[in-house]
XYZ file of C-alpha atoms in Angstrom:
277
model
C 0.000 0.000 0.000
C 1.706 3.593 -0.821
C 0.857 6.430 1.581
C 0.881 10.082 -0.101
C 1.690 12.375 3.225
C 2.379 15.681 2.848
C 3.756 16.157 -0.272
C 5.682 13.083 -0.502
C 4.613 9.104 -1.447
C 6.037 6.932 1.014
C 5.667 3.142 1.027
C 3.217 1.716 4.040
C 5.910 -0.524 5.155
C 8.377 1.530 5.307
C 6.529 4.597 7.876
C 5.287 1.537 9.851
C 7.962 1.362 11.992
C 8.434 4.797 12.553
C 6.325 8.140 13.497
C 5.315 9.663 9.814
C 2.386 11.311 11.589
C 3.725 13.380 15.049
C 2.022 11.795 17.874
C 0.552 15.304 18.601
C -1.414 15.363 15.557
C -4.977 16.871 16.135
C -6.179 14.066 14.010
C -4.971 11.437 16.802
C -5.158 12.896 20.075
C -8.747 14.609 19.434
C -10.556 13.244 16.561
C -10.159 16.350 15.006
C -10.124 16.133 11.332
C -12.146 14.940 8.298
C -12.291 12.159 5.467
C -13.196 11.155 2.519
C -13.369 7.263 0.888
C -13.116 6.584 -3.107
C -13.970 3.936 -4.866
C -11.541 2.769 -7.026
C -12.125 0.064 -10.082
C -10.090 -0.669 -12.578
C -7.125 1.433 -11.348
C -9.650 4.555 -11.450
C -11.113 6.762 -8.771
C -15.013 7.295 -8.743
C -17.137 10.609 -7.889
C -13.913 11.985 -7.099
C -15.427 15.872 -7.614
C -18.300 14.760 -5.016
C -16.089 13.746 -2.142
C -13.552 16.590 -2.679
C -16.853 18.747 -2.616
C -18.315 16.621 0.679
C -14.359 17.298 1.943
C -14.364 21.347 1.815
C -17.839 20.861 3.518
C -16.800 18.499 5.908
C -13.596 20.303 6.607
C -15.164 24.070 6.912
C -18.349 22.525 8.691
C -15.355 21.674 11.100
C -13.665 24.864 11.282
C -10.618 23.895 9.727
C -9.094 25.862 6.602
C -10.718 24.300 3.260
C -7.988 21.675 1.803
C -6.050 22.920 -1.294
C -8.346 20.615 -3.842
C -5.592 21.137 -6.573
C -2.982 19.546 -4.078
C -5.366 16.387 -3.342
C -5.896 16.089 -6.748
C -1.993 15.565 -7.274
C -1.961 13.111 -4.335
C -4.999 11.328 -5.606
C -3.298 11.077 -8.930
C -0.092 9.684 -7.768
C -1.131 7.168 -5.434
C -3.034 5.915 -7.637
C -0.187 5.941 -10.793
C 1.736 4.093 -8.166
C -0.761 1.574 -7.764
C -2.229 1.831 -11.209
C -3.209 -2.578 -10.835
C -6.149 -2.632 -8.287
C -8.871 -3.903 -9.504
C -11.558 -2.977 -6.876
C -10.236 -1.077 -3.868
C -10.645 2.190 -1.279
C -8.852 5.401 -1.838
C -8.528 7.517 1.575
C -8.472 10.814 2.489
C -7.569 12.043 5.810
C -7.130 15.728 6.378
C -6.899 16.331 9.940
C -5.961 19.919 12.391
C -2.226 19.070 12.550
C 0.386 19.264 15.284
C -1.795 20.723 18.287
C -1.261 21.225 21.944
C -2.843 17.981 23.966
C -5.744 19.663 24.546
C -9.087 20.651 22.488
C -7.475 23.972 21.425
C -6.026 23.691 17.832
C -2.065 24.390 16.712
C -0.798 26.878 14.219
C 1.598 24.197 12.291
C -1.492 23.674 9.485
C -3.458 20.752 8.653
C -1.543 17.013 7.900
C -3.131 15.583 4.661
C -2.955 12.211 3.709
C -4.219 10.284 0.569
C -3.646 6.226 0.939
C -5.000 3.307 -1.270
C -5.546 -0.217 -0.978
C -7.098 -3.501 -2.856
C -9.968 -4.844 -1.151
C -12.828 -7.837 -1.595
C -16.126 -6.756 -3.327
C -18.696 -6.536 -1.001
C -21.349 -9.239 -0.531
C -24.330 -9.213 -3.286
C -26.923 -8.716 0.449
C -26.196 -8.109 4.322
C -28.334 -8.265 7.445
C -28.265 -5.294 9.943
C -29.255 -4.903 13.321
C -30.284 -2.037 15.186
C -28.200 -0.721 18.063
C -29.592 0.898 21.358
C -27.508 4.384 20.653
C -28.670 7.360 18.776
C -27.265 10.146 16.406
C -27.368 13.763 17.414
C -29.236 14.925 14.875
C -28.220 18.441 16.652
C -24.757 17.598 17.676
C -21.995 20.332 16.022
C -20.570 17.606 13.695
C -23.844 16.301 12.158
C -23.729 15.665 8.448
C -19.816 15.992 8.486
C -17.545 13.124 8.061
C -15.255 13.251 10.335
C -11.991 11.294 11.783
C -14.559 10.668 15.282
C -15.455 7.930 14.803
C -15.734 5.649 18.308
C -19.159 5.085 18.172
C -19.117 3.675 14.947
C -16.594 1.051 15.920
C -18.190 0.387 18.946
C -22.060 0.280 17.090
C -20.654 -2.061 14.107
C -18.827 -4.060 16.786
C -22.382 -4.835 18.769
C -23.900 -5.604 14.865
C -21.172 -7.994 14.255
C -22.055 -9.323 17.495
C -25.358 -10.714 16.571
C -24.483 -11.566 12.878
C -25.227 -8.203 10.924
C -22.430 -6.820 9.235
C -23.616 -3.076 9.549
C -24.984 -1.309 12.219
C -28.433 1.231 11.778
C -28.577 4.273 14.240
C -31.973 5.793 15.071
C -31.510 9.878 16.331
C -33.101 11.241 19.171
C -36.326 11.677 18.445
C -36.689 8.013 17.119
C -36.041 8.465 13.653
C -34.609 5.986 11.237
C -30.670 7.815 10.669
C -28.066 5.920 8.978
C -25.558 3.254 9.320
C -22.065 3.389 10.621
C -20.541 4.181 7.273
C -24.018 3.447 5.011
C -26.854 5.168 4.325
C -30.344 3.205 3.980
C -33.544 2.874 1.948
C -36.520 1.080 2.396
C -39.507 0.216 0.229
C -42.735 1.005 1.159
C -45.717 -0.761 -1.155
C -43.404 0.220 -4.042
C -42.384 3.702 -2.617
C -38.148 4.280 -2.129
C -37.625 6.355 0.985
C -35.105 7.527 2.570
C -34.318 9.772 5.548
C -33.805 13.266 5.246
C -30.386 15.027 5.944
C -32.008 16.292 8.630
C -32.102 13.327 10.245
C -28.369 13.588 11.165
C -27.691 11.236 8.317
C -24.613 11.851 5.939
C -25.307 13.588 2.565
C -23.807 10.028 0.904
C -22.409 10.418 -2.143
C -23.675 7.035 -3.656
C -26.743 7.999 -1.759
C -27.107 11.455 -3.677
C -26.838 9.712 -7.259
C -29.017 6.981 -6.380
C -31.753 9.670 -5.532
C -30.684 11.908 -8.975
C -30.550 8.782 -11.115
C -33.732 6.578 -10.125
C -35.929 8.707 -8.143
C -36.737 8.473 -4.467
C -38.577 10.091 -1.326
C -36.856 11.840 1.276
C -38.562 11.602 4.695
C -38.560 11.106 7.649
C -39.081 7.253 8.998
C -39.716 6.309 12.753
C -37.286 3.453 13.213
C -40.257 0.852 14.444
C -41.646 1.134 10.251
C -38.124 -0.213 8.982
C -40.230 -3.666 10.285
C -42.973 -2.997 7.900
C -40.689 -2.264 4.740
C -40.880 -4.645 1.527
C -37.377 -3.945 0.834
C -34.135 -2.644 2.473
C -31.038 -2.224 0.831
C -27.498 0.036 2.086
C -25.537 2.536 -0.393
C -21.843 3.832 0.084
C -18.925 4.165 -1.560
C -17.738 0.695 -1.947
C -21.137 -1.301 -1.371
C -23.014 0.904 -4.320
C -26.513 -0.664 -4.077
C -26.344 -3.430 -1.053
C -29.759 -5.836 -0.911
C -30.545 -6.747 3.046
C -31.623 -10.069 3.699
C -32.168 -9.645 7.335
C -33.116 -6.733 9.286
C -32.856 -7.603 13.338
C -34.711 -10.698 13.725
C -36.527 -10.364 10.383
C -35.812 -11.917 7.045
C -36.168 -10.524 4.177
C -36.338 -11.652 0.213
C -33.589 -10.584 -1.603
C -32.835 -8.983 -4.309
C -36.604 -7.493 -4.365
C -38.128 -6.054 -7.813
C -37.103 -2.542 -6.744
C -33.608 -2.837 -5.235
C -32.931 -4.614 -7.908
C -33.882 -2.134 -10.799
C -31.990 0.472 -8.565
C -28.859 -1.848 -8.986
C -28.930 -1.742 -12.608
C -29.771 1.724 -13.095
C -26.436 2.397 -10.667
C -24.288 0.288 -12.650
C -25.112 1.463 -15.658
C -24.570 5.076 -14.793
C -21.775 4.770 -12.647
C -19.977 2.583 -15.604
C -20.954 5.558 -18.228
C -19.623 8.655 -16.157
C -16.419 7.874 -13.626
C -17.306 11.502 -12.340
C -20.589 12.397 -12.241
């Protein structure tokens, strides 16, 4: 795996043995910083104008100063060039406050960027999810931002993994259905495609976002207790595109159904047509 850091590509092996990010990185001791995950097939990065978009917003939403998009460009482009091979994999990038005192106030040093790739394994054709007992803020300050915080994700996929799912679905705190840990979610209502608003707390997904411009959809707002009554669930993100669900807690589910399945198609076709939409 090469690591793009600063200005410079550096092999993974090599910086594993010693500190290539300063232990008093922002990013590390607080949780203060922002990312962004491509899809890459074929050797080529996907959407990559939506994330660097969702990354100034994420980033300025943050307070930190927006990244220099020409400059993640360049590191996008040469990780990948050194890489040029992987068939299916996940571009990252972390752009985080920097070197910072060890406290929640914020350095003057400048923000550490860093672009890394990696081959990965296609995600499963379906999933099962379960539903975990914490909320999303839908108020908190970092709602709708994607940041580097990401505990209670590791902890809520953790609890999912737990009892079989392999993603975890958040409700916020007035009992609405949110989002995953790193998905967003649909669900079919006697043929209707919903999904919750932004509002919600939920992440303005990027696969998300097309699915809605492409095929068509509703966005509203779902109490969590009616994901039991959908016909259909399925999960978008960056590397699952269109995910079918085949069990949702306790309840299964027939998979692929009639709509997630047209969804699918429409995705793949589109996605194959335009590598930057």
């Amino acid at each position: 795996m090469n690591i793009w850091l600063n200005g410079a590509l550096q092999d993974a092996s090599a910086i594993a043995g010693g500190a290539a990010v300063s232990p008093l990185d922002h990013g590390l001791t607080t949780g203060d910083g922002v990312f962004e995950t491509i899809k890459i097939v074929d050797g080529q990065p996907f959407a990559v104008t939506r994330h660097l978009d969702r990354l100034v917003a994420s980033a300025t939403g943050l307070g930190l100063p927006a990244p220099d998009l020409a400059l993640v460009r360049d590191a996008i482009a040469t990780v990948v060039k050194a890489d040029p091979d992987i068939a299916f994999g996940r571009l990252r990038i972390t752009y985080t406050g920097g070197v910072s005192p060890l406290s929640s106030d914020r350095g003057t040093d400048g923000p550490t960027l860093i672009v890394a790739a990696q081959a990965i394994e296609k995600p499963a054709p379906s999933s099962a999810i379960v539903t975990v007992p914490w909320v999303r803020n839908e108020r908190s300050a970092v709602a709708g931002l994607k940041t580097t915080s990401y505990a209670e994700n590791v902890r809520a996929l953790a609890y999912a993994k737990e009892r079989g799912g392999s993603e975890a679905i958040f409700a916020n705190t007035v009992g609405d259905l949110c989002e995953g840990t790193g998905s967003n979610i649909f669900c079919v209502f006697d043929g209707e495609l919903v999904t919750p608003t932004l509002k919600s707390g939920a992440l303005s997904g990027v696969t998300r976002n097309l699915v809605l411009a492409w095929f068509g959809g509703v966005e509203r707002d779902v109490p969590l207790a009616k994901l039991a009554e959908a016909d259909e669930i399925f999960l978008t993100s960056t590397t699952r595109d269109v995910q079918a669900i085949h069990r949702a807690d306790d309840r299964d589910l027939a998979v692929p159904g009639e709509v997630t399945t047209a969804v699918a198609k429409v995705f793949a076709e589109r996605s194959a047509d335009d590598l930057d939409p």
